[in-house]
Amino acid sequence: MSSDPKPNHAIDLDAIRARLAQPGGRRHWQSLEQLQDTKEFRNFLENEFPSNAEGADKERDVINRRDALKVMAASAAMAGLSACTKLPTEKIVPYVRAPEEIIPGKPLFYATSMALQGVATGLLVESHMGRPTKIEGNPDHPGSLGGTDVFLQASVLGLYDPDRSQTVVFEGRISSWQAFVAEMGNLQSQVAPKGTGVRILTETVTSPTLTAQIRKLLQQFPEAKWHQYEPCGGDNAREGARLAFDKPLNTVYRFDQAKVVVSLDSDFLVSGPGHVRYAREFASRRALEGPQSEMSRLYVVESMPTSTGAMADHRLPMRTSDIQLFALHLASAVGVSVSEPDMATPLLPPGQVPQPQRLSPTVENWLTAVARDLLSNRGKSLVVAGEGQPPVVHALAHAMNEALGNSGKTVYYTEPLEANPVNQTESLRDLVNDLNKGHVKLLVILGGNPVYDAPTDFGFGFALLKAKTRVHCGLYNDETAELCNWHVPAAHYLESWGDGRAYDGTIGIVQPLIAPIYDGHTLQEVAATLTGDSGKSAHDLLREYWQSQRPEKDRAFEAFWERSLHDGLMANTALPAISAQLHPVFEREFSSTAAAASPNELELVFRPDPTILDGRFANNGWLQETPKTVTRLTWDNAAMMSPVTAAQRGLASGDYVTLRSGGHELKAGVLLVPGHADNSVTLHVGYGRRRAGSVGTGPGFNAYFLRTSSAQWVASGLQIEKTGDTYFFASVQHQYTIDFEGHPAEEESVNAFRRDLVQVATLDEFRKDPNFAKAPETTESHGLSLYPDFKYTGYAWGMSIDLNRCVGCNACVVACQSENNIAVVGKDQVMRGRAMHWIRIDTYFDGGLETPEMYFEPLPCMQCENAPCEYVCPVGATTHSPEGLNDMTYNRCVGTRYCSNNCPYKVRRFNFYLYSDYKTPSLYGLRNPNVTVRSRGVMEKCTYCVQRINAAKIRSEEENRQVRDGEIVTACQQACPAEAIIFGDINDKKSRVSQLKAQSRDYVLLADLNTRPRTSYLARVRNPNPEIHE
Amino acid sequence: MDPEGSQNTGDSQRQDLLLEPGYTLATVTDKISSIVLTRGTTKGWMLGFGVSFALLMLFNAAVSYLLIRGVGIWGINIPVGWAFAIVNFVWWIGIGHAGTLISAILLLLHQKWRTSINRFAEAMTIFAVACAGMFPLLHMGRPWLFYYLLPYPNPMWMWPQFRSPLVWDVFAVSTYATVSVLFWFVGLIPDLATLRDRAKNRAAQIIYGFLAMGWRGSAVHWSRYETASLLLAGLATPLVVSVHTVVSFDFSIAIVPGWHSTIFPPYFVAGAIYSGFAMVLTLAIPIRKYYQLDDLITMRHLDTMAKVMLATGMIVAYGYMMETFMAFYSGSTYDRFMIMNRMAGPYRVIYWILIACNIAIPQVLWLKNVRRSPLGLFIISLVVNVGMWLERFVIIVVSLHREYLPSKWDMYYPTRWDWATFVGTIGLFLTLFYLFIRFVPMISIVEVRSLVHETEKEQGS
Amino acid sequence: MPQIFHHSTNFISRMSIYGAVLILGGLALALYEIALSPWYTDQNVSREQPVPFSHRHHAGELGIDCRYCHTSVEKSSFAGLPPTQTCMSCHSQIWTNAGMLEPVRASYRDDVSLSWTRVNALPDFVYFDHSIHVNKGIGCTTCHGPIADMPLTYRAASLYMSWCLNCHRQPAEFVRPKSEVFNPYYQPPSHDHPVTAEDGTSFVDQAALGSYLVKEYKIQSLQHCSTCHR
């Protein structure tokens, strides 16, 4: 009923005819309405999609039939009759012919991989009766090692997104794939033989198959051109390598080998190629067995605080545009022979008013200390440059690594991942020029959304219209599709056959978990229509390509193919390390380029958004609602700046301002971020979408309006002007945002440390007193409860979270949401303090607003021994299991919220409205069938993924054995790239979790309350350089 | 029995009477019963009733919308899981206590001054409990499953969890409601009989007759009547203390800083009686004026009630002091922060208004001529009503909004539906009360009759 | 002044006091009875099916093993419902043109699933697992009743939580040797026909057998909420 739009929306006759013309009914019908894009349809979408659409959370006063029924049900129930509502009669529908591998009720796992900005990461996808429901990392894949990140975790929601484009569109009207193929046939013959005016625009392509196809095309049509563009791609790295080595190279870091790491504005732990792997490697050097063990040291220079910055032992906030100068100094300090850089521009310590002509002592001291540290760790150190830095900084980083003898040890180089490495900005510029000159007859856009995210000065939208035939293939009918004559819905990667290279070049296989839901087609298939082998399925294209490439033939190939599909990757296909010679004359290049903006000028820094990246995930409710690292902001981007900078300009969080830069302007809300560099404003791209879907259209401000090709990452000379209005952000944690009285509520962090919520020590302190984290109360608190202690004869589940490993990447948060069917509530509800995440990453700051240390603390349910929630529940909906879990029985809960009031950790979440989306049919497939979908008025919480625990116990019982250590993995643990979360049986003294809990760093939150949590933490240990005094 | 009475002279002595002289049994009966029978429906009554009924309809609207959409329509969130609903619950249930105290305890203590006020004090109790009783239901996420809180045989083999104070609430409140209603009704019977006998039209005769349950005023009836009231008084007396004690357990059982405190039971009970008497005055003074009952509800009554307020007010003040003292004396970070947050945090204004309303302003009751000025008393009683409501707000919301983990601190802002529900219950209360004063003798004829002798004696001496 | 009420009112009013009590009590009792009645639980009510499939014939008279059709009962939470294929594996040879079987043939021909009416249904928030019960020696008939005597299938138990708990609290009263799990005619041990466990020891009363098997199969009496609710 709810899936049927009739009640909400009357459709015209054409619609019905069109619908009848289409095979397979309603799906097309809906999409047709989508194309009509009427007001009714918007409402319809809102009603259809209440938990995700922001608008749906505005209290709708209209009472529709569904609501009316609810009241009747309620009043009937009030009359005590609800005991007499019978279970509905269910139908049960078996297969006609059962597929052999499926056992009804048992999930299957398939290996595939997801390419993001060209870099593929291997995955294992859980499938229930043919429905992919959960993404896990592929332990065999070098880019994952079992870990994942927010984008990988949330991608499964993208598959079921009802807003995805659902039919081929020609000139705004429904068309068909057949029609499209035919049309491409004609065009082909028209442009033949030379293919004059044919242009292909792709995102970064590492897929050998697709590359081969495009190459084939280019052979057929010598005059055709292939352009690549990616708004947040690797141009600077590419150019940097070219600068240093004369050719573009792919840089592979080995953080597990590095004792000292210097990050020049690089957020390598959560972004860029291989970050999942890097997080694991980095964490492995931060883990401490005991006081004697060694740990690495991390220096970070950056403007906007990032995960990497938060993990730093020393973090130096510095304007992005000043960092290249810093790099020069550092380079010369570690013995790179650079001609003495121009010292006219001083480097400013954070929070100081600019005073010209002198290098600040603080930074001087800092720099020399870092240099000394690097020099004393030759071959064991590593300098990493961030994508936001100009090529020269990347080149310097390479030079430093050479000079420090790191090359081949902590870093090595391979041939580039992409088959055709180009400067994408220039590549797009060429395309735009050709378009404007009217040289382009046929433009085929394979993926990407350039109309939205191309540099403003290109005016891509207008240029695009100059092409005669414009074809767009993408997941959404987005801004670009709108301006194209043809739009072909792309298949989601979970529906596709394909391949792609990992950060080290290993070839990952993309194989479909499900047939295309919205009859999408892969890029390969679309490309095939041009190369004349249309009709070939993506699978054939892929297989044929590799058959032609691989040495193995016939049988051998079959075997190889089977294994590759099974593993999700082709063994030993990583690109070999190659020796790179530094460009002989590259010194001169520097001093010329080394010109920084004048000190007190305001710079505008562009960065990809931590949760929706360059905007491609804008319609993903999970990612929109994921609190961004450090700022804890949801559903928005913001003009982020340091409190000092804000104070100097009389700004405060929530001020709605006009940003003027490079002749363009944009209105945005201000957000103060402690630890942000002064005289610098960071703006995340990806928001302010105009045509993203019911979720992504609207929120935030479109930073691309200000982003020009000349200043893609940092623009100088930013003007800020108050509009006088206020903008309301939805932050899940209020510290340092402006509180209701108008001054920053530092209080929160202050209290957090007063309450020993985050236990920290330096390595030396830790060695002196290994037990620094232990609270005295924990020792003698037993038996203080009026109730007898529980006896745990069987298993006793517990969790240990290592604060030294956690990089605050949010992967656990999204993984939990995916595993446990957690609803999205929308900005309005988040603002009201009703976000539903079962695990949250508390973020605390220590030490002032200028250069605070930042601490992440993942917080799932503590599963207390003496649980305050249990004894206050009037109906026994939350109870203590014999294995020590605080069970939560949703169907028994009447929603008094007493348990939440009495939970000192506030880990319980309440369904204030009907948050779960019962109406959108496409989302049914997404749900984990082993977890109840909670209805309105019910309390919910983390139960250590009890569904996984039960499954493992049943398996072990049937095999007549004990559950093995590590057999049960909670969703958060499985997602964690840094292995910060370990779960297991604490009754088994040999289990990993027991051993971790036995460590001296082990502590629990609010120990003095005698709740005796099962979740405990390993205290954070920092490894500061004694030579640096802050 | 009356410490002041003896040395008072002339004028003031006249004021100290519980009943103006010159009344005979007949005139008393006439005066009181006439309000119901002969006076008819006045414009003033219609107006008042109309307004209250409008508010009652607002309440219906608010509740319907609540059932449609869920408790999300209120301002509550995580961490502030309880707010207006529970504040109102505690406030109303507290108000109820004065009635029971007056009718039960003062009856047992033979306090004659209770006679002319106990009837509508009891009525107030019942209506207040009616309002209070709504909230535990409404505040639930799934109110239609309220019966999970009742111990009844069921095919789930599940019982409520008896460790939870919310379950005790169910018993406390329901018992309280039952006993109050019985007590009130039993007391009514003779008067209903009187109305039955005096009623002119048949309908009234039948209805009152039906309610009077065949009362004929025989000696047997009277003796049973006496025993019954005494028994019920005996039953009700412990409730005065127990009910609000149980309510206070909802908080003191929990570990929330600002809730977890052994002082709660006594200080809640005192607070209850405090607010209860304030409410009695708030009602008594206008009625007394409007229906010219000054010589039945004399200055003496007002004065005594003011004194009770003063006394209980002081107990409440002591409660606040102890709370603050303990927070610092205990040395607990959390408690100290809780108090500081009340006094200087986001909601500090509310805290200081509360102190003003419940402690500062009522101090003027030390002055005799304030106690004896109806207007002054009326204002003060209103102030105290507000103060006691704010007290519950501070205890519940201000304690919850900044609890143990700073990462989960948040603010609570009431929505229009919060207000609608609150004002709505006031509508319900007043509606019932208007109906009561229109159709039932609001002062116990029987008991006032018994005063006639007394006053005659005193005049004689 | 005339009497308002007739004299009988006294009697009526007295009676009404007791009456009230009785009526309320009766009402409560009625509700409770309804909740337990087949009308409400569908216990012992056989359902309309697209094909009048007879367990008596197949499982009883023909003695086809349960697992022939319910293939995943030992491996999965869900016992599994046979695909049309399974039916046709026999019925492509026998009764090939019985009218009764037309829907089956149609399903196979047109590749459209048969849609059966579910007989044993639990609410969605209850997570029951067949495999663990079967593997711990709980027989099919323990829950599904005399399936081999059911011409049309009906629900043999109320499927109330109390019914589940009844067994979870004393599994010894219901457990049987694993070898007997799929025997639709299994009877608890008694003197005239004892039951022998795997290791050959034979028992003449359930109490002994039960306590023996509970130890043997390491059967736990799980009663905490998350056993079935998540």
Short mmCIF file of N, CA, C and O in Angstrom, two decimals, chain A residues 268-306:
data_model
loop_
_atom_site.label_atom_id
_atom_site.label_comp_id
_atom_site.label_asym_id
_atom_site.label_seq_id
_atom_site.Cartn_x
_atom_site.Cartn_y
_atom_site.Cartn_z
N PHE A 268 46.50 11.42 5.90
CA PHE A 268 46.67 10.09 5.29
C PHE A 268 45.91 8.99 6.02
O PHE A 268 45.71 7.92 5.48
N LEU A 269 45.44 9.26 7.26
CA LEU A 269 44.76 8.19 8.00
C LEU A 269 43.32 7.97 7.53
O LEU A 269 42.78 6.88 7.68
N VAL A 270 42.69 9.00 6.99
CA VAL A 270 41.29 8.83 6.59
C VAL A 270 40.99 9.27 5.16
O VAL A 270 39.84 9.25 4.75
N SER A 271 41.98 9.74 4.41
CA SER A 271 41.68 10.12 3.03
C SER A 271 42.88 9.85 2.14
O SER A 271 44.00 9.69 2.63
N GLY A 272 42.61 9.80 0.86
CA GLY A 272 43.67 9.54 -0.11
C GLY A 272 43.84 8.05 -0.35
O GLY A 272 43.32 7.22 0.40
N PRO A 273 44.58 7.69 -1.41
CA PRO A 273 44.76 6.28 -1.75
C PRO A 273 45.35 5.48 -0.58
O PRO A 273 46.27 5.96 0.08
N GLY A 274 44.77 4.32 -0.31
CA GLY A 274 45.35 3.42 0.67
C GLY A 274 45.17 3.81 2.12
O GLY A 274 45.80 3.24 3.00
N HIS A 275 44.28 4.79 2.39
CA HIS A 275 44.21 5.27 3.78
C HIS A 275 43.76 4.17 4.74
O HIS A 275 44.19 4.15 5.88
N VAL A 276 42.92 3.25 4.27
CA VAL A 276 42.48 2.18 5.17
C VAL A 276 43.70 1.35 5.61
O VAL A 276 43.92 1.12 6.80
N ARG A 277 44.52 1.00 4.63
CA ARG A 277 45.73 0.24 4.92
C ARG A 277 46.67 1.07 5.81
O ARG A 277 47.21 0.57 6.80
N TYR A 278 46.84 2.34 5.47
CA TYR A 278 47.76 3.20 6.22
C TYR A 278 47.33 3.31 7.68
O TYR A 278 48.15 3.27 8.60
N ALA A 279 46.02 3.43 7.91
CA ALA A 279 45.54 3.53 9.30
C ALA A 279 45.99 2.30 10.08
O ALA A 279 46.49 2.40 11.20
N ARG A 280 45.86 1.12 9.45
CA ARG A 280 46.26 -0.12 10.11
C ARG A 280 47.76 -0.08 10.40
O ARG A 280 48.20 -0.30 11.53
N GLU A 281 48.55 0.27 9.38
CA GLU A 281 50.01 0.27 9.57
C GLU A 281 50.42 1.27 10.64
O GLU A 281 51.20 0.96 11.54
N PHE A 282 49.84 2.47 10.57
CA PHE A 282 50.19 3.50 11.55
C PHE A 282 49.85 3.02 12.96
O PHE A 282 50.67 3.07 13.87
N ALA A 283 48.62 2.50 13.11
CA ALA A 283 48.18 2.05 14.44
C ALA A 283 49.11 0.99 14.98
O ALA A 283 49.41 0.94 16.18
N SER A 284 49.63 0.14 14.09
CA SER A 284 50.48 -0.96 14.56
C SER A 284 51.73 -0.39 15.25
O SER A 284 52.31 -1.03 16.13
N ARG A 285 52.13 0.82 14.87
CA ARG A 285 53.30 1.42 15.52
C ARG A 285 52.92 2.23 16.75
O ARG A 285 53.77 2.77 17.45
N ARG A 286 51.62 2.36 17.01
CA ARG A 286 51.18 3.14 18.18
C ARG A 286 50.74 2.22 19.32
O ARG A 286 50.59 2.66 20.45
N ALA A 287 50.47 0.97 19.00
CA ALA A 287 50.00 0.04 20.02
C ALA A 287 51.11 -0.24 21.02
O ALA A 287 52.27 -0.34 20.65
N LEU A 288 50.74 -0.32 22.29
CA LEU A 288 51.74 -0.58 23.33
C LEU A 288 51.38 -1.84 24.08
O LEU A 288 50.27 -1.98 24.60
N GLU A 289 52.29 -2.81 24.13
CA GLU A 289 52.05 -4.01 24.94
C GLU A 289 52.25 -3.65 26.40
O GLU A 289 51.45 -3.99 27.26
N GLY A 290 53.30 -2.92 26.68
CA GLY A 290 53.60 -2.54 28.06
C GLY A 290 54.55 -1.37 28.07
O GLY A 290 54.87 -0.82 27.01
N PRO A 291 55.00 -0.98 29.27
CA PRO A 291 55.86 0.21 29.39
C PRO A 291 57.11 0.11 28.53
O PRO A 291 57.62 1.12 28.05
N GLN A 292 57.60 -1.12 28.31
CA GLN A 292 58.89 -1.22 27.61
C GLN A 292 58.74 -0.99 26.10
O GLN A 292 59.68 -0.59 25.44
N SER A 293 57.49 -1.19 25.58
CA SER A 293 57.39 -1.18 24.11
C SER A 293 57.58 0.22 23.54
O SER A 293 57.33 1.22 24.19
N GLU A 294 58.06 0.21 22.28
CA GLU A 294 58.36 1.45 21.56
C GLU A 294 57.11 1.94 20.83
O GLU A 294 56.22 1.15 20.53
N MET A 295 57.05 3.24 20.56
CA MET A 295 56.00 3.71 19.66
C MET A 295 56.53 4.82 18.75
O MET A 295 57.52 5.48 19.07
N SER A 296 55.87 4.96 17.61
CA SER A 296 56.35 5.93 16.62
C SER A 296 55.95 7.34 17.08
O SER A 296 55.21 7.52 18.03
N ARG A 297 56.49 8.33 16.37
CA ARG A 297 56.15 9.73 16.68
C ARG A 297 55.65 10.41 15.43
O ARG A 297 56.16 10.19 14.34
N LEU A 298 54.56 11.18 15.61
CA LEU A 298 53.93 11.82 14.45
C LEU A 298 53.91 13.33 14.62
O LEU A 298 53.45 13.84 15.64
N TYR A 299 54.45 14.02 13.65
CA TYR A 299 54.35 15.49 13.59
C TYR A 299 53.38 15.84 12.48
O TYR A 299 53.45 15.27 11.39
N VAL A 300 52.48 16.78 12.77
CA VAL A 300 51.55 17.21 11.73
C VAL A 300 51.54 18.72 11.63
O VAL A 300 51.44 19.42 12.64
N VAL A 301 51.69 19.21 10.41
CA VAL A 301 51.51 20.64 10.14
C VAL A 301 50.29 20.75 9.25
O VAL A 301 50.25 20.16 8.17
N GLU A 302 49.27 21.47 9.74
CA GLU A 302 48.03 21.57 8.94
C GLU A 302 47.23 22.77 9.41
O GLU A 302 47.46 23.30 10.49
N SER A 303 46.27 23.18 8.60
CA SER A 303 45.43 24.31 9.01
C SER A 303 44.18 23.80 9.71
O SER A 303 43.96 24.08 10.88
N MET A 304 43.37 23.00 9.00
CA MET A 304 42.15 22.46 9.60
C MET A 304 42.47 21.18 10.36
O MET A 304 43.11 20.30 9.81
N PRO A 305 42.04 21.09 11.64
CA PRO A 305 42.32 19.87 12.39
C PRO A 305 41.67 18.65 11.74
O PRO A 305 40.50 18.70 11.39
N THR A 306 42.45 17.59 11.58
CA THR A 306 41.92 16.36 10.98
C THR A 306 42.18 15.19 11.93
O THR A 306 42.84 15.36 12.95
#
